[in-house]
Coordinates of C-alpha atoms in Angstrom, one line a residue:
Chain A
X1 CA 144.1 132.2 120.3
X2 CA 140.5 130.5 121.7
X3 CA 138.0 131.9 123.9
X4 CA 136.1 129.9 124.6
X5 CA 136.4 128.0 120.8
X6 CA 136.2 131.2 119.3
X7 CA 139.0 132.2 117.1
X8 CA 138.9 135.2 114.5
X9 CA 138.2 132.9 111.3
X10 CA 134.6 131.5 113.0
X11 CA 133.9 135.1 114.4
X12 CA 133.8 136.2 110.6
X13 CA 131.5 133.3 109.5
X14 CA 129.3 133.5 112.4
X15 CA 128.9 137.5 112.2
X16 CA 128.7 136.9 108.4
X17 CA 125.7 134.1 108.5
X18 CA 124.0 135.9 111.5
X19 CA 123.7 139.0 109.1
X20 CA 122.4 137.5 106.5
X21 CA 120.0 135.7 108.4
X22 CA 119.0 138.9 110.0
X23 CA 118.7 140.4 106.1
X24 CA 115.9 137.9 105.2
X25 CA 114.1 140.0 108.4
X26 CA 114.4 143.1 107.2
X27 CA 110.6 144.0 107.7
X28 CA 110.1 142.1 110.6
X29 CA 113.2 144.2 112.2
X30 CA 111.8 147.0 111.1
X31 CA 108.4 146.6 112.9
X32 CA 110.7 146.0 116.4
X33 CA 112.7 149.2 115.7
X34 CA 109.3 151.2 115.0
X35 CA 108.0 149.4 118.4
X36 CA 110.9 151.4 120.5
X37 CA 108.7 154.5 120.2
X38 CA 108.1 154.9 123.8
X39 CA 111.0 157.7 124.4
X40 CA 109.0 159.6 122.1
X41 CA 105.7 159.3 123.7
X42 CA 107.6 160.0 126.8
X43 CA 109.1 163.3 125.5
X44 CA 106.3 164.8 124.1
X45 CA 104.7 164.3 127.9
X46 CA 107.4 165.5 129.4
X47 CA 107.6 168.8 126.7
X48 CA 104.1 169.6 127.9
X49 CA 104.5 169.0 131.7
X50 CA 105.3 171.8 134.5
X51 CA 107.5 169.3 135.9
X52 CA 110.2 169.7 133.4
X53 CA 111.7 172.5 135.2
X54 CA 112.7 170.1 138.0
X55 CA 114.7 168.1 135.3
X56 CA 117.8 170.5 134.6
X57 CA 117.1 169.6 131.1
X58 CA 115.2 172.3 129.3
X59 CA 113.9 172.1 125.2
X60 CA 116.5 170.9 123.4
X61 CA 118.7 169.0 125.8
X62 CA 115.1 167.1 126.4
X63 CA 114.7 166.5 122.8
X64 CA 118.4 165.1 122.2
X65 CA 118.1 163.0 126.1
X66 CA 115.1 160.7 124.6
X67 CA 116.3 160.8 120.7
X68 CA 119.6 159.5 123.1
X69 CA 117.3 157.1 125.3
X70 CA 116.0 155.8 122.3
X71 CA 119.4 155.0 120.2
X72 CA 120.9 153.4 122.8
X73 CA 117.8 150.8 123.5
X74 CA 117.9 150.0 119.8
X75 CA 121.5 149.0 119.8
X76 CA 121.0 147.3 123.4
X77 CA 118.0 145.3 123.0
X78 CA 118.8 141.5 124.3
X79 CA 116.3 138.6 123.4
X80 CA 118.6 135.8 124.3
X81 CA 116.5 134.2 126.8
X82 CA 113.5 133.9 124.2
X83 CA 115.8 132.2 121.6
X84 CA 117.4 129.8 124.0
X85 CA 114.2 129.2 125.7
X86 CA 112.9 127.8 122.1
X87 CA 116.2 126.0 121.0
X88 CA 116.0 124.3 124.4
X89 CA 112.7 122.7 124.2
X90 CA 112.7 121.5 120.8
X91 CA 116.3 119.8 121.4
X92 CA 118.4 122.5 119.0
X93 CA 120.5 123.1 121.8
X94 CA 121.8 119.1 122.3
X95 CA 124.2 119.7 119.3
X96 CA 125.2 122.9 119.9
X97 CA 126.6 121.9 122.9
X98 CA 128.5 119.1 121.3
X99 CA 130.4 121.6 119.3
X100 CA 133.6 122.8 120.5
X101 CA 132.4 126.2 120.6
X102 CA 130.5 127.4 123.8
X103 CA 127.0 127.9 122.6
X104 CA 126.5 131.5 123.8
X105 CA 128.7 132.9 121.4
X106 CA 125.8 132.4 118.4
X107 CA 123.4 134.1 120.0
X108 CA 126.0 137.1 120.9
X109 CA 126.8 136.7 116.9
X110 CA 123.2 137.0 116.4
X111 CA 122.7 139.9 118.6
X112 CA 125.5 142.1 116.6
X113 CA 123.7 141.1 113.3
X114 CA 120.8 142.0 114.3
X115 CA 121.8 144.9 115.3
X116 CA 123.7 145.7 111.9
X117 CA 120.2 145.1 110.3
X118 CA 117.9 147.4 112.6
X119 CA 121.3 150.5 112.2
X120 CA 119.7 152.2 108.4
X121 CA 115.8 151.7 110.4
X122 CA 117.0 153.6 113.5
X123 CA 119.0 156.1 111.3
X124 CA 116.0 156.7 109.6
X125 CA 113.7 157.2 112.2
X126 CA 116.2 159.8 114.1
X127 CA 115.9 161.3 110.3
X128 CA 112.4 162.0 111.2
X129 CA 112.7 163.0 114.4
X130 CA 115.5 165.8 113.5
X131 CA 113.6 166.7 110.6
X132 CA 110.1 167.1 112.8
X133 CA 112.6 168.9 115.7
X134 CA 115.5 170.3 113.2
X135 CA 116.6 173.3 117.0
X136 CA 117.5 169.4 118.4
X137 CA 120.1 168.9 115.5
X138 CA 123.4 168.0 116.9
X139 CA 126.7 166.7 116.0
X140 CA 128.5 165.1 119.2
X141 CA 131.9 164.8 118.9
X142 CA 134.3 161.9 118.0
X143 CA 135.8 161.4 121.2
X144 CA 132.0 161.8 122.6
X145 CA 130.4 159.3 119.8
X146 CA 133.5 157.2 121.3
X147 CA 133.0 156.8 124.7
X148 CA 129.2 156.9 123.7
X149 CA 129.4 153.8 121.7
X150 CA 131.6 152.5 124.3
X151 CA 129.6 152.9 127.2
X152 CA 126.2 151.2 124.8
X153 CA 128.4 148.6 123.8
X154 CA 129.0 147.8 127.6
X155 CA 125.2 148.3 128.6
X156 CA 124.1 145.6 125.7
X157 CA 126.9 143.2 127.4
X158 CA 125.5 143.8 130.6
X159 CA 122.2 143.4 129.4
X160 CA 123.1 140.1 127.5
X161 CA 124.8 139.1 130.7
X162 CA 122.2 139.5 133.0
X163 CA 119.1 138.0 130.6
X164 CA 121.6 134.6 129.9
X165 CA 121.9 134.3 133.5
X166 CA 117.9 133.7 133.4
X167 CA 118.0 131.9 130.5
X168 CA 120.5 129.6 132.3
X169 CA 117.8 128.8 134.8
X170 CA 116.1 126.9 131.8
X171 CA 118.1 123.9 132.4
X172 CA 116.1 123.9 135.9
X173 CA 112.6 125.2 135.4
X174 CA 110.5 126.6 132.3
X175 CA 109.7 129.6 134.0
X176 CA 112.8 131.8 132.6
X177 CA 110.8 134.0 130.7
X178 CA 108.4 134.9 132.9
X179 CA 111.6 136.0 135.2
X180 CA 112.7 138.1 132.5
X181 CA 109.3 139.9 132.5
X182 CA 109.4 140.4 136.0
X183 CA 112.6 142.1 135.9
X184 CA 111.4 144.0 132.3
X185 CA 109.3 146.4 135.3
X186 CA 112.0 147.6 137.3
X187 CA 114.0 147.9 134.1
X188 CA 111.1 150.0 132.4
X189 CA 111.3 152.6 135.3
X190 CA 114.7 152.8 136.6
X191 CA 116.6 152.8 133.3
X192 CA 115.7 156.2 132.2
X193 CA 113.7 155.3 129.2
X194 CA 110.6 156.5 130.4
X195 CA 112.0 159.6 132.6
X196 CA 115.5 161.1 133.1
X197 CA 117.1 159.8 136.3
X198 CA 117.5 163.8 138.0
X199 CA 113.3 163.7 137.7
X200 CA 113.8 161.3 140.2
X201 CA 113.3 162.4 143.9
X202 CA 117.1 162.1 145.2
X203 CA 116.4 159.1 147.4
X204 CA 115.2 156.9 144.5
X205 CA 117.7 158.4 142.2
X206 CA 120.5 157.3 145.3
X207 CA 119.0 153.6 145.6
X208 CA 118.6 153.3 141.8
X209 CA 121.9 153.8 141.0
X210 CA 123.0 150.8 142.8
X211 CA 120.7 148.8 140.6
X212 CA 122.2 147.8 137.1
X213 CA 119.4 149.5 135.4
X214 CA 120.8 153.2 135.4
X215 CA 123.7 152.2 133.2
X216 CA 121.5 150.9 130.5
X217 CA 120.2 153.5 129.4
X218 CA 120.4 156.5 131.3
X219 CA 124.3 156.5 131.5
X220 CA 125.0 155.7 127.4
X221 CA 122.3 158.1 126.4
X222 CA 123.9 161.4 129.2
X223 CA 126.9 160.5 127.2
X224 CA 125.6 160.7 123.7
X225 CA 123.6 163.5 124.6
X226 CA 126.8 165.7 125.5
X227 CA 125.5 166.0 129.3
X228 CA 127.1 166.6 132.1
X229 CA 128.5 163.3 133.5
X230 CA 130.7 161.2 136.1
X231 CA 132.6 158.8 133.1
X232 CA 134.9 157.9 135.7
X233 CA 131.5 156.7 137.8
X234 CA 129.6 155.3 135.3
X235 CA 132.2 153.3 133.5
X236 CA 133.3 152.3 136.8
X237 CA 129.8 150.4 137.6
X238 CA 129.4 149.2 133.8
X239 CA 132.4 147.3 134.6
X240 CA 131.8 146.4 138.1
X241 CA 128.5 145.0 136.8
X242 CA 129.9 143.0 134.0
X243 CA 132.9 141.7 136.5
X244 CA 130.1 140.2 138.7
X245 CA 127.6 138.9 136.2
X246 CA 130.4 136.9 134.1
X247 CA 132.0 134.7 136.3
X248 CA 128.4 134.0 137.4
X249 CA 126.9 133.5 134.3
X250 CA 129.8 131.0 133.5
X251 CA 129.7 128.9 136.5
X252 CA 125.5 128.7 136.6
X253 CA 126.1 127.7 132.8
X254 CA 128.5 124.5 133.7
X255 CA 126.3 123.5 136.4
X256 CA 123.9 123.8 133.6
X257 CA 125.3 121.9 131.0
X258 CA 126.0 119.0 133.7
X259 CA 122.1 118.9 134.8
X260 CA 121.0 118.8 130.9
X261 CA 123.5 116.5 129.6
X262 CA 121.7 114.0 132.9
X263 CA 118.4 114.6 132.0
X264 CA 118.8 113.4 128.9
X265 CA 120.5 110.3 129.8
Chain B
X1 CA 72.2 132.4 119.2
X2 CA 71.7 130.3 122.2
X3 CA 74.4 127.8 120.5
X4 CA 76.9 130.0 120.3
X5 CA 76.7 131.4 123.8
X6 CA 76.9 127.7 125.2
X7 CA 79.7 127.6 123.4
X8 CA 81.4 130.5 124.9
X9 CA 80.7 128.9 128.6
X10 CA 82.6 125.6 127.1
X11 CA 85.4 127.5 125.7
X12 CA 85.9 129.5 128.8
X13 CA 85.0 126.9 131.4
X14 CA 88.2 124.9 129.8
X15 CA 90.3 127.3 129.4
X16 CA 90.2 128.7 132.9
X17 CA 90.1 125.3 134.1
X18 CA 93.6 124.5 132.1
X19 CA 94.9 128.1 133.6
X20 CA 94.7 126.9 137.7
X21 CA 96.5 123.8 136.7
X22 CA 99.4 126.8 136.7
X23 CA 99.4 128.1 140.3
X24 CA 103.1 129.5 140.1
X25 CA 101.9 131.6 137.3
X26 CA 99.1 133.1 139.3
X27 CA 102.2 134.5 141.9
X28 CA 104.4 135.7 139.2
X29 CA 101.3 137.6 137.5
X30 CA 99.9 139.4 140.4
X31 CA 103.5 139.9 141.5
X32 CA 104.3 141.3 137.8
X33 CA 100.9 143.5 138.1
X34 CA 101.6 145.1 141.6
X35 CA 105.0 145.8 139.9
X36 CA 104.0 148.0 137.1
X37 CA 101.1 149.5 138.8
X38 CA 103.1 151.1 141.6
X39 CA 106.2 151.8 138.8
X40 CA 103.1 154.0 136.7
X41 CA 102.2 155.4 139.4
X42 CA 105.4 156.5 140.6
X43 CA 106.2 157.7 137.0
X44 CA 103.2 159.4 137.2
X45 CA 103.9 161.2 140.5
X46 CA 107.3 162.6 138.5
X47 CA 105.0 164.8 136.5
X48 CA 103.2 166.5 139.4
X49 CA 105.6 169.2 140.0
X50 CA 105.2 172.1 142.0
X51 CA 102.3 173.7 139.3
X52 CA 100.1 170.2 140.3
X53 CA 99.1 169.3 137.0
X54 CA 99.6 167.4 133.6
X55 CA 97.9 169.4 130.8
X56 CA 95.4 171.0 133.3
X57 CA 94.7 167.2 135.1
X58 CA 94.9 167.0 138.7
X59 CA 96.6 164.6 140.5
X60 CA 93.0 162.5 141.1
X61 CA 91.7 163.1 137.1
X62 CA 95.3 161.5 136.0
X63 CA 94.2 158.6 138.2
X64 CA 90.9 158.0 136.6
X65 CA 93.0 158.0 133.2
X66 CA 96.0 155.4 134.8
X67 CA 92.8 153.3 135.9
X68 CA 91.3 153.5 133.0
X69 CA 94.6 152.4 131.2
X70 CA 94.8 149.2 133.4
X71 CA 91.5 148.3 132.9
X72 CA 92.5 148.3 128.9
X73 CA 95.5 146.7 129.6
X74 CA 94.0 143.9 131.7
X75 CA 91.5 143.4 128.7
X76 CA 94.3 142.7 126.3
X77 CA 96.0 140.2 128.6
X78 CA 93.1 138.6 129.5
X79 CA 91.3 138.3 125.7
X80 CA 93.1 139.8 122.8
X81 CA 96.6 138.4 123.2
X82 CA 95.7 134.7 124.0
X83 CA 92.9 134.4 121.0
X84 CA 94.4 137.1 118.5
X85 CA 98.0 136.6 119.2
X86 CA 96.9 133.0 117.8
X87 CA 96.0 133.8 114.4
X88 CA 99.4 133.9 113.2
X89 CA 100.1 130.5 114.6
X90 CA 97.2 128.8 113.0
X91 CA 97.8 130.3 109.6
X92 CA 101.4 129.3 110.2
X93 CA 100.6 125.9 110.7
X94 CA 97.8 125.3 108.6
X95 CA 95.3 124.9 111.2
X96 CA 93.4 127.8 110.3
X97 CA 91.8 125.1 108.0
X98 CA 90.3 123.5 110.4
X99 CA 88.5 126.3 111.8
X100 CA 87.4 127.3 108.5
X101 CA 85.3 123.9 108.6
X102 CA 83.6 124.3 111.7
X103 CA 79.8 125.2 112.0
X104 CA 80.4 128.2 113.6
X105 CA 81.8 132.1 113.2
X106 CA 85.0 131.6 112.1
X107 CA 85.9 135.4 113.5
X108 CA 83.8 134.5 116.6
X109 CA 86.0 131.2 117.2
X110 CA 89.3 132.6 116.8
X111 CA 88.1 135.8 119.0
X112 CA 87.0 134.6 122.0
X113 CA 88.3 130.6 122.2
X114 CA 90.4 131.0 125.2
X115 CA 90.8 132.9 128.3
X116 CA 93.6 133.8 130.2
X117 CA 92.7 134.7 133.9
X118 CA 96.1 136.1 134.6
X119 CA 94.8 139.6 133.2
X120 CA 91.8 140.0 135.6
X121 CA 93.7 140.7 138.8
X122 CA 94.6 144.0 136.7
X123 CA 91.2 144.7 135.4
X124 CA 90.5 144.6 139.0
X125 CA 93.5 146.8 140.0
X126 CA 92.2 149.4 137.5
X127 CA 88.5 149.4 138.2
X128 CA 90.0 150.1 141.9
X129 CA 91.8 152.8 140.4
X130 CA 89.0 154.1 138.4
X131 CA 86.8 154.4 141.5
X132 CA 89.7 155.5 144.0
X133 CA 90.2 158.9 141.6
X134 CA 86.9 159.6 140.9
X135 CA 86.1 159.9 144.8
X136 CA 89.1 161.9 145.2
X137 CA 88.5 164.4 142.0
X138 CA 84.8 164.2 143.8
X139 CA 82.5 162.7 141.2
X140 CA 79.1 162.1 142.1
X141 CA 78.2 158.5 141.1
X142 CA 74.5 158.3 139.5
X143 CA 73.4 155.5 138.4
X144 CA 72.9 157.4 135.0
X145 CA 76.6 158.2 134.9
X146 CA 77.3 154.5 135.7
X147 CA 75.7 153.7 132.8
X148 CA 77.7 156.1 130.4
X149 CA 80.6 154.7 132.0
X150 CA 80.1 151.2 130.9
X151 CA 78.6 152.1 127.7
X152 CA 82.1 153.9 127.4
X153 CA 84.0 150.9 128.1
X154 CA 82.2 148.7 125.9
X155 CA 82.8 150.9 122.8
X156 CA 86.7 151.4 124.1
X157 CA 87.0 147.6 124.3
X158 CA 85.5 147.3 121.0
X159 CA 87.7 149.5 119.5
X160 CA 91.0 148.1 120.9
X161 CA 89.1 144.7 119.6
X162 CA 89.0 146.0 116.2
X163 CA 92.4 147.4 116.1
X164 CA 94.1 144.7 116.9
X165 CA 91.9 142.4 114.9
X166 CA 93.1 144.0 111.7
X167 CA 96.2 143.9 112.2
X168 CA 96.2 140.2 113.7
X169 CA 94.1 139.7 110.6
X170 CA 97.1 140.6 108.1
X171 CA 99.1 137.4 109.1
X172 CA 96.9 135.6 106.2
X173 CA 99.3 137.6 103.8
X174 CA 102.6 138.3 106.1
X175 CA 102.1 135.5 108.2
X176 CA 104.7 137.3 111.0
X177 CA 102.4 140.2 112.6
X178 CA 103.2 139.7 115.9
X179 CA 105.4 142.5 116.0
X180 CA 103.3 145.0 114.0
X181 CA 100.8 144.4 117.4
X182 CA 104.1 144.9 119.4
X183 CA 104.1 148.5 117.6
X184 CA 100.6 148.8 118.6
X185 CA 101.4 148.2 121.9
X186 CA 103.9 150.9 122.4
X187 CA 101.7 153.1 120.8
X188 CA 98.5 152.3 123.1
X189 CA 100.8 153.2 125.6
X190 CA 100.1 156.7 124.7
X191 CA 96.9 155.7 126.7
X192 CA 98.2 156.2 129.9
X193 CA 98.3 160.3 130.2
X194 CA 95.3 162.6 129.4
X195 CA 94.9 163.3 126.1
X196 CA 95.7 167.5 127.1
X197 CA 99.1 166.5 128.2
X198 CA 99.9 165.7 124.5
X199 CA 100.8 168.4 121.8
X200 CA 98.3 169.7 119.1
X201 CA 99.2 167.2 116.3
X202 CA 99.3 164.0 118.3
X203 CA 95.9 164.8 120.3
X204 CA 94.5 165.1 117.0
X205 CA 96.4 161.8 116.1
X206 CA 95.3 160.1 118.7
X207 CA 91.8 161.2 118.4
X208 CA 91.4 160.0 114.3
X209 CA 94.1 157.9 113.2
X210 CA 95.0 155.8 116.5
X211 CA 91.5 156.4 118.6
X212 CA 93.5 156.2 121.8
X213 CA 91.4 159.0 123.5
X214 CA 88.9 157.0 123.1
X215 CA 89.6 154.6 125.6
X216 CA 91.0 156.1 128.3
X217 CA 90.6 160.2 128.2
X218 CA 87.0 160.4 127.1
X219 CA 85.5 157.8 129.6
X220 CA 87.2 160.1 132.1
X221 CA 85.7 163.7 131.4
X222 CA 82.1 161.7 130.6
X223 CA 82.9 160.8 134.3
X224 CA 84.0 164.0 135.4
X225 CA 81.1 165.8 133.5
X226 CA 83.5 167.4 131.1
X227 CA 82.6 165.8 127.9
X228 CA 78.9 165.9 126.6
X229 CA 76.8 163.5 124.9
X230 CA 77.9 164.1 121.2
X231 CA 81.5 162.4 122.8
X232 CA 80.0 159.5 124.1
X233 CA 78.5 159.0 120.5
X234 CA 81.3 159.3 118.8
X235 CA 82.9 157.1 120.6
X236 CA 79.8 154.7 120.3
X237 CA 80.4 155.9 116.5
X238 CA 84.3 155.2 116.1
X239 CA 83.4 151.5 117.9
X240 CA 80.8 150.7 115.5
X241 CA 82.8 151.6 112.6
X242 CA 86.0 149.8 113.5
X243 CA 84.1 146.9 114.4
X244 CA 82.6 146.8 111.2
X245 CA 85.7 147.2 109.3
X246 CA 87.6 144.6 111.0
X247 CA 84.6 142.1 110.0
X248 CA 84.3 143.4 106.4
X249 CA 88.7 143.2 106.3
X250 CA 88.4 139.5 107.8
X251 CA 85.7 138.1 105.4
X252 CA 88.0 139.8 102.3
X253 CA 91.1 138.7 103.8
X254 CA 89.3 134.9 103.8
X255 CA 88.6 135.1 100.2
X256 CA 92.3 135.3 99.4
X257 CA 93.3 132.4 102.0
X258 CA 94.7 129.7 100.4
X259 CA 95.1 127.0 103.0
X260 CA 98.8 125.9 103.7
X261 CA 99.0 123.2 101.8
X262 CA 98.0 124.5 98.4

């Protein structure tokens, strides 16, 4: 069976040659995994602050939301739009399009390899932290590493989604990347990364979780963490987020393809 | 001397010149600016709880620090990412050579070539900042105290300077280093919050290792009268000494540069 001229033969080769490529990269991975920091940061503010008691997250649940915050941003990080920004303008992306299978696919491939590479650097560094915190130590369960994986796994789609839909817009402007650092903000304060979403006054929290942003991170990490959480809810909007960004992503793409393949006529 | 200054007004006459060819970008940057200026602040708002204060900071003292942070942050946009985020290119490309050859500083060229105007909106914002928290936490301006203040933002801009200079300097062996500043980055980021809100071991990190207090907390209790003089000259100290090191690490790393095609 095809999707999309994917079949289960290319899907080993591509994930196979993505990896290795990603091997070669090993240190430069390792620098991007050591750049995710910022939960850290964030926690040891939030460990010192007053304000923690508003959270409903006291010592150790604190430690284990940002070591969760920060898991689930590794294995969620999307740089699509960068790639194809690049392959676009110096003319890689002419014969990918010629091949029968639909372009997006290698850089999805190149996303899970990459994310194979940076999985002993991020093991490592939660080494550290539980060694440094060893009271934050905890095992969750399978069912809970399950659904936790799950609901990541969904977040990086959405994510992957959402930044190919800008990196569609290359085929009309250059200024695709620049939209994806405008949209980096709200992302950056709404996702949870930087604070847990009950710090949030309840308005903000109730207008933020209409935004995509909450199930990034905030969502996958309550789960991993072993919180207290709606699955039924957040699940619900991961896939309510993906159903509307796909078909849109697919049809901006073929209106795409049909503006390049004219401009280079 | 007087060559080198005329050609900083060429260099940054051009490049300026180059940048309003872009209006669009102009938009998006302020737009991105207000963004994550009113997103700090709000973050920053989350840690005022009912007690009133982060590591004994009031609400007005954190501003001076979020200012401050801008003002840094500005600096890098503006300066170190469009000249030092280079370095890597020309070394990857071989055109590192060709600077080599000029009559000039070759650590003076690749330092302050261009200019990007989309980071002073921000230095802007964070001067306003700056000046907006110190009335509020009631500092009396002097012009003595002026003084201090920009004697303390020289020696924090030299010290970011020199940070990132080494490690933008390191791409004559590795070639990649743009991530490794990326990691600097997230850990300037530290910046943000006074130094007091942080625990014992990463003040003290952040005082040594990573001079982050530096640029942001220290220029704040000079203002607010909390730090004393043997502060400022440490931090006149730390600048001195990190500038120094990044020109004694460029001129070594220059002595094992092979150019690109040899």
């Amino acid at each position: 069976m095809r999707i999309f001229g994917l079949n289960r033969r290319i899907i080993r080769v591509l994930l196979g040659t993505q990896y290795a490529h990603m091997l070669e990269y090993r240190a430069e991975i390792a620098l991007w995994a050591l750049s995710g920091v910022l939960p850290f940061i964030m926690l040891s503010v939030w460990s010192g602050s007053d304000a923690r008691l508003g959270l409903g997250l006291d010592g150790v649940a604190l430690d284990r939301y940002f070591l969760s915050a920060f898991l689930v941003r590794q294995f969620s990080v999307v740089w699509v739009v960068y790639d194809f920004e690049e392959d676009a303008l110096q003319g890689r992306l002419s014969p990918y399009l010629l091949q029968p299978l639909h372009p997006l696919w290698r850089y999805v491939a190149a996303h899970l390899g990459e994310q194979l590479t940076r999985l002993p650097f991020a093991a490592l560094i939660a080494a550290v932290f539980f060694a440094v915190q060893p009271q934050a130590f905890w095992q969750p369960s399978v069912g809970g590493f399950l659904l936790a994986w799950l609901a990541t796994w969904m977040a990086f789609a959405i994510a992957f989604l959402f930044q190919s839909l800008l990196a569609a817009l290359c085929f009309w402007s250059e200024k695709a990347s620049a939209l994806e650092r405008l949209q980096f903000i709200p992302f950056l304060f709404l996702s949870g990364l930087l604070a847990p979403l009950t710090a949030f006054p309840p308005a903000v929290r109730a207008w933020a979780q209409w935004t995509p942003f909450p199930y990034l991170i905030d969502f996958p990490a309550r789960v991993l963490a072993g919180q207290p959480v709606d699955l039924m809810a957040g699940f619900g909007a991961q896939l309510a987020w993906i159903a509307v960004l796909l078909p849109l992503l697919l049809l901006l793409w073929r209106a795409g393809v049909r503006r390049y393949s004219a401009m280079g006529a | 001397m007087g060559r080198y200054w005329r050609t900083l007004r060429r260099f940054w006459g051009t490049a300026v010149a180059v940048q309003l060819e872009y209006q669009a970008n102009v938009l998006i940057e302020l737009l991105a600016v207000a963004m994550s200026l009113s997103g700090s602040l709000f973050l920053l708002s989350l840690f005022y709880g009912p007690q009133q204060t982060l590591g004994d900071w009031s609400w007005a003292q954190a501003l001076m620090v979020q200012g401050l942070y801008t003002v840094f942050d500005g600096m890098a946009t503006t300066w170190l990412r469009p000249n030092l985020g280079a370095i890597v290119t020309h070394v990857r490309e071989g055109t590192l050579d060709f600077v080599l050859l000029k009559p000039i500083d070759s650590q003076f060229w690749l330092s302050l070539r261009t200019l990007s105007p989309a980071g002073l909106p921000e230095i802007g914002l964070g001067l306003g900042l700056l000046a907006w928290g110190s009335h509020q936490a009631g500092v009396v301006l002097t012009l003595f105290s002026f003084f201090t203040v920009l004697v303390m933002l020289l020696a924090g801009g030299l010290i970011l300077y020199s940070l990132w200079f080494l490690i933008a300097a390191t791409s004559i062996w590795f070639v990649k280093t743009w991530n490794a500043t990326e990691v600097l980055r997230a850990l300037l980021a530290s910046g943000r919050y006074p130094l007091n809100a942080y625990p014992p071991a990463l003040r003290l990190l952040f005082t040594l290792v990573l001079p982050v207090a530096f640029l942001t907390t220290v220029p704040a209790q000079v203002l607010l009268g909390q730090a004393a003089a043997p502060m400022l000259l440490a931090g006149c100290g730390l600048a001195a000494l990190f500038f120094s090191a990044a020109r004694a690490f460029w001129l070594f790393a220059l002595r094992s540069y092979t150019s690109a095609s040899s």
